CSV table of C-alpha atoms in Angstrom, one decimal:
chain,number,residue,atom,x,y,z
A,13,MET,CA,139.1,-113.9,27.4
A,14,ASN,CA,136.4,-112.7,29.8
A,15,LYS,CA,133.9,-115.5,30.0
A,16,THR,CA,131.1,-113.0,30.9
A,17,ASN,CA,131.4,-111.5,27.4
A,18,PRO,CA,132.2,-114.3,25.1
A,19,ILE,CA,132.9,-113.4,21.4
A,20,ASN,CA,131.5,-115.8,18.9
A,21,HIS,CA,131.1,-113.3,16.0
A,22,LEU,CA,132.9,-110.1,15.2
A,23,THR,CA,131.9,-108.0,12.2
A,24,ILE,CA,133.7,-105.0,10.5
A,25,ILE,CA,132.4,-102.4,8.0
A,26,LEU,CA,135.6,-101.9,5.9
A,27,ASP,CA,135.6,-98.2,5.2
A,28,GLY,CA,138.4,-95.9,4.0
A,29,ASN,CA,140.1,-97.8,1.1
A,30,LYS,CA,139.7,-94.9,-1.4
A,31,ARG,CA,140.8,-92.2,1.1
A,32,TRP,CA,143.8,-94.4,2.0
A,33,ALA,CA,144.8,-94.5,-1.7
A,34,LYS,CA,144.3,-90.8,-2.1
A,35,ASN,CA,146.3,-90.0,1.0
A,36,LYS,CA,149.2,-92.1,-0.3
A,37,LYS,CA,148.8,-91.0,-3.9
A,38,MET,CA,148.3,-94.6,-5.0
A,39,PRO,CA,146.0,-96.2,-7.5
A,40,ILE,CA,142.7,-97.4,-6.0
A,41,ALA,CA,143.7,-101.0,-7.0
A,42,ARG,CA,146.5,-100.8,-4.5
A,43,ALA,CA,144.0,-99.9,-1.8
A,44,TYR,CA,141.8,-102.8,-2.5
A,45,SER,CA,144.9,-105.1,-2.5
A,46,ALA,CA,145.9,-103.7,0.9
A,47,GLY,CA,142.3,-104.0,2.2
A,48,ILE,CA,141.8,-107.6,1.2
A,49,GLN,CA,145.2,-108.5,2.6
A,50,ASN,CA,144.1,-106.9,5.9
A,51,VAL,CA,141.0,-109.1,6.0
A,52,LEU,CA,143.4,-112.1,6.0
A,53,ASN,CA,145.6,-110.4,8.7
A,54,ILE,CA,142.6,-109.8,11.0
A,55,SER,CA,141.2,-113.3,10.3
A,56,ARG,CA,144.5,-114.8,11.5
A,57,GLU,CA,144.3,-112.8,14.8
A,58,LEU,CA,140.7,-114.0,15.4
A,59,ILE,CA,141.7,-117.6,14.8
A,60,LYS,CA,144.3,-117.2,17.6
A,61,LYS,CA,141.5,-115.9,19.8
A,62,LYS,CA,139.3,-118.8,18.9
A,63,ILE,CA,136.6,-116.5,17.6
A,64,LYS,CA,134.6,-118.6,15.1
A,65,TYR,CA,132.8,-116.1,12.9
A,66,PHE,CA,134.2,-113.0,11.2
A,67,SER,CA,131.9,-111.0,8.8
A,68,VAL,CA,133.0,-108.1,6.7
A,69,PHE,CA,131.0,-105.5,4.6
A,70,THR,CA,133.1,-105.4,1.4
A,71,LEU,CA,130.7,-104.2,-1.3
A,72,SER,CA,127.3,-102.6,-0.9
A,73,THR,CA,124.5,-102.4,-3.5
A,74,GLU,CA,125.1,-98.7,-3.6
A,75,ASN,CA,128.8,-99.3,-4.8
A,76,LEU,CA,127.4,-100.7,-8.0
A,77,LYS,CA,126.1,-97.2,-8.9
A,78,ARG,CA,129.5,-95.6,-8.8
A,79,SER,CA,131.5,-94.7,-11.9
A,80,SER,CA,134.5,-96.6,-10.7
A,81,VAL,CA,132.6,-99.9,-10.6
A,82,SER,CA,134.4,-101.6,-13.6
A,83,ILE,CA,137.8,-100.8,-12.0
A,84,LEU,CA,136.5,-102.1,-8.7
A,85,PHE,CA,135.3,-105.4,-10.2
A,86,ASP,CA,138.6,-106.0,-12.0
A,87,SER,CA,140.6,-105.2,-8.9
A,88,ILE,CA,138.4,-107.3,-6.7
A,89,PHE,CA,138.7,-110.3,-9.1
A,90,ASP,CA,142.4,-110.1,-9.2
A,91,GLN,CA,142.9,-109.7,-5.5
A,92,PHE,CA,140.2,-112.2,-4.5
A,93,SER,CA,142.0,-114.8,-6.7
A,94,ILE,CA,145.2,-114.2,-4.7
A,95,PHE,CA,143.3,-114.2,-1.5
A,96,LEU,CA,141.6,-117.5,-2.3
A,97,ASP,CA,145.0,-119.2,-3.0
A,98,LYS,CA,146.2,-118.1,0.4
A,99,ILE,CA,143.1,-119.3,2.2
A,100,MET,CA,143.4,-122.7,0.4
A,101,ASN,CA,147.0,-123.1,1.4
A,102,GLU,CA,146.3,-122.3,5.1
A,103,GLN,CA,143.3,-124.6,5.3
A,104,ASN,CA,141.9,-122.6,8.3
A,105,ILE,CA,139.1,-120.4,6.9
A,106,LYS,CA,135.8,-121.3,5.4
A,107,ILE,CA,134.4,-118.6,3.1
A,108,LYS,CA,130.7,-117.7,2.9
A,109,VAL,CA,129.5,-114.9,0.7
A,110,ILE,CA,126.2,-113.2,1.3
A,111,GLY,CA,124.4,-110.7,-0.9
A,112,GLU,CA,122.9,-110.5,-4.4
A,113,ARG,CA,125.0,-112.3,-7.1
A,114,ASP,CA,122.8,-112.0,-10.2
A,115,SER,CA,124.2,-108.6,-11.2
A,116,LEU,CA,127.8,-109.5,-10.7
A,117,PRO,CA,130.1,-110.3,-13.6
A,118,LEU,CA,130.0,-114.0,-14.5
A,119,LYS,CA,133.8,-114.6,-13.8
A,120,LEU,CA,133.3,-113.1,-10.3
A,121,LYS,CA,130.3,-115.3,-9.6
A,122,LYS,CA,132.3,-118.3,-10.6
A,123,LEU,CA,135.2,-117.3,-8.4
A,124,ILE,CA,132.9,-116.8,-5.4
A,125,ASN,CA,131.3,-120.2,-5.9
A,126,GLU,CA,134.7,-121.8,-6.2
A,127,ALA,CA,135.8,-120.1,-3.0
A,128,GLU,CA,132.8,-121.4,-1.0
A,129,LYS,CA,133.2,-124.9,-2.5
A,130,LYS,CA,136.9,-125.3,-1.9
A,131,THR,CA,136.8,-124.0,1.7
A,132,HIS,CA,133.7,-125.8,2.8
A,133,ASN,CA,135.5,-128.2,5.1
A,134,HIS,CA,137.7,-125.6,6.8
A,135,LYS,CA,136.8,-125.3,10.4
A,136,ASN,CA,138.8,-122.7,12.4
A,137,LEU,CA,137.0,-119.6,11.2
A,138,THR,CA,134.0,-118.9,9.0
A,139,LEU,CA,134.6,-115.7,7.1
A,140,ILE,CA,131.4,-114.1,5.9
A,141,MET,CA,131.8,-111.6,3.1
A,142,ALA,CA,128.9,-109.3,2.5
A,143,PHE,CA,129.3,-108.6,-1.2
A,144,ASN,CA,126.9,-106.6,-3.3
A,145,TYR,CA,124.9,-106.5,-0.1
A,146,GLY,CA,122.2,-104.2,1.2
A,147,PHE,CA,119.8,-104.9,4.0
A,148,LYS,CA,116.7,-103.6,2.1
A,149,ASN,CA,117.5,-106.2,-0.6
A,150,GLU,CA,118.0,-108.8,2.1
A,151,VAL,CA,114.5,-108.0,3.5
A,152,MET,CA,113.0,-108.5,0.1
A,153,SER,CA,114.8,-111.8,-0.3
A,154,ALA,CA,113.6,-112.9,3.2
A,155,PHE,CA,110.0,-111.9,2.3
A,156,LYS,CA,110.1,-114.0,-0.9
A,157,LYS,CA,111.4,-117.0,0.9
A,158,GLY,CA,108.9,-116.6,3.7
A,159,TYR,CA,106.0,-116.3,1.2
A,160,ALA,CA,107.1,-119.5,-0.5
A,161,GLU,CA,107.2,-121.3,2.9
A,162,ILE,CA,103.8,-120.0,4.0
A,163,LYS,CA,102.3,-121.7,0.9
A,164,HIS,CA,103.5,-125.1,2.1
A,165,LYS,CA,102.9,-124.8,5.9
A,166,LYS,CA,99.7,-124.5,7.8
A,167,ASN,CA,101.1,-122.6,10.8
A,168,LEU,CA,103.2,-119.5,10.8
A,169,GLU,CA,104.8,-120.8,14.0
A,170,ASP,CA,106.4,-123.6,12.0
A,171,ILE,CA,108.6,-121.1,10.0
A,172,ASN,CA,112.1,-120.5,11.2
A,173,TYR,CA,112.2,-116.8,10.4
A,174,ARG,CA,115.9,-116.6,11.2
A,175,LYS,CA,116.8,-118.9,8.4
A,176,LEU,CA,115.1,-116.5,5.9
A,177,PHE,CA,117.9,-114.1,6.4
A,178,TYR,CA,121.4,-114.5,5.0
A,179,LEU,CA,123.3,-115.4,8.2
A,180,GLY,CA,120.8,-118.1,9.0
A,181,GLU,CA,121.8,-119.9,12.2
A,182,ILE,CA,125.2,-118.1,12.4
A,183,PRO,CA,125.2,-116.3,15.8
A,184,ASP,CA,124.5,-112.5,15.7
A,185,PRO,CA,127.6,-110.3,15.9
A,186,ASP,CA,128.8,-109.5,19.4
A,187,ILE,CA,131.0,-106.7,18.2
A,188,LEU,CA,130.7,-104.4,15.2
A,189,ILE,CA,133.6,-102.2,14.2
A,190,ARG,CA,133.4,-99.5,11.5
A,191,THR,CA,136.7,-98.1,10.3
A,192,GLY,CA,137.1,-94.8,8.4
A,193,GLY,CA,135.6,-92.3,10.8
A,194,PHE,CA,131.8,-92.4,9.9
A,195,LYS,CA,129.3,-93.4,12.6
A,196,ARG,CA,126.6,-95.1,10.6
A,197,LEU,CA,125.6,-98.7,9.8
A,198,SER,CA,125.0,-98.1,6.1
A,199,ASN,CA,122.2,-100.6,5.5
A,200,TYR,CA,124.2,-103.5,7.0
A,201,LEU,CA,122.9,-106.6,8.7
A,202,MET,CA,120.1,-104.7,10.5
A,203,TYR,CA,118.2,-107.8,11.4
A,204,ASN,CA,121.3,-109.2,13.2
A,205,LEU,CA,122.6,-106.1,15.0
A,206,CYS,CA,119.9,-105.6,17.6
A,207,TYR,CA,122.1,-106.2,20.6
A,208,THR,CA,125.6,-105.8,19.0
A,209,GLU,CA,128.1,-103.5,20.7
A,210,LEU,CA,129.2,-100.8,18.3
A,211,PHE,CA,132.7,-99.4,17.9
A,212,PHE,CA,133.8,-96.6,15.5
A,213,THR,CA,137.3,-95.7,14.6
A,214,LYS,CA,138.9,-93.0,12.4
A,215,THR,CA,141.5,-95.5,11.2
A,216,LEU,CA,141.2,-96.2,7.5
A,217,TRP,CA,140.7,-99.9,6.9
A,218,PRO,CA,144.1,-100.8,5.3
A,219,ASP,CA,145.7,-99.2,8.4
A,220,PHE,CA,143.6,-101.1,11.0
A,221,GLU,CA,145.9,-103.4,12.9
A,222,LYS,CA,146.2,-106.0,15.7
A,223,ASN,CA,146.8,-103.4,18.5
A,224,GLU,CA,143.6,-101.5,17.7
A,225,LEU,CA,141.6,-104.8,17.5
A,226,GLU,CA,143.0,-105.8,20.9
A,227,ASN,CA,142.0,-102.4,22.5
A,228,ILE,CA,138.4,-102.8,21.2
A,229,ILE,CA,138.1,-106.3,22.5
A,230,LYS,CA,139.4,-105.2,25.9
A,231,GLU,CA,136.8,-102.4,25.9
A,232,PHE,CA,134.1,-104.8,25.0
A,233,GLN,CA,135.1,-107.1,27.9
A,234,ASN,CA,134.4,-104.2,30.3
A,235,ILE,CA,130.9,-103.6,29.0
A,236,LYS,CA,127.9,-104.9,31.0
A,237,ARG,CA,125.7,-106.1,28.2
A,238,ASN,CA,122.0,-105.5,28.5
A,239,TYR,CA,119.7,-107.2,26.1
A,240,GLY,CA,117.1,-104.4,26.2
A,241,LEU,CA,117.2,-100.9,27.6
């Protein structure tokens, strides 16, 4: 790997599950199953490359407004249970979930807490799952945390503003990939993407594979990164 462009953190906006299901005339649950399995597939590839952080945008706050949300939650719960078992058996991946949990079904919240607790000591890769996430909500959360800290500290300079946001001390993404063909960031990790290199592909998420990942990483290695204009 090119040492001039080290990759500590790669992030993907997982877009295209519903279109994939429609194209294949399959139930949407099959698409979510294929999508979450692909998270594991790509995680394994990143472990081989010794990339330590992998974040994925799995569910936005806007998704909760869709009519298919109950089907979505049932499917996610079932597939995440299977996914967790695989993660536990491999003992490679630490799971961290960011986003708003209060509005999630209780059984899903319990499963997320269980996933984080049981994988806490896994060290090869930290998988950050943005779940019921929206940056505007994250800003409000950061504001509330910051206000609470200000009340207990005399100097604003004493506040670690980075820790107010969900990723905390996790390095900012070096690479962002959005699958599915759209070229937008969709209210995702805006605080942490200031200098991230952006890649967009028409490939629907369940079809995104190792070869395309390799090509994007190669292209990234040929970029001269400027932290500014």
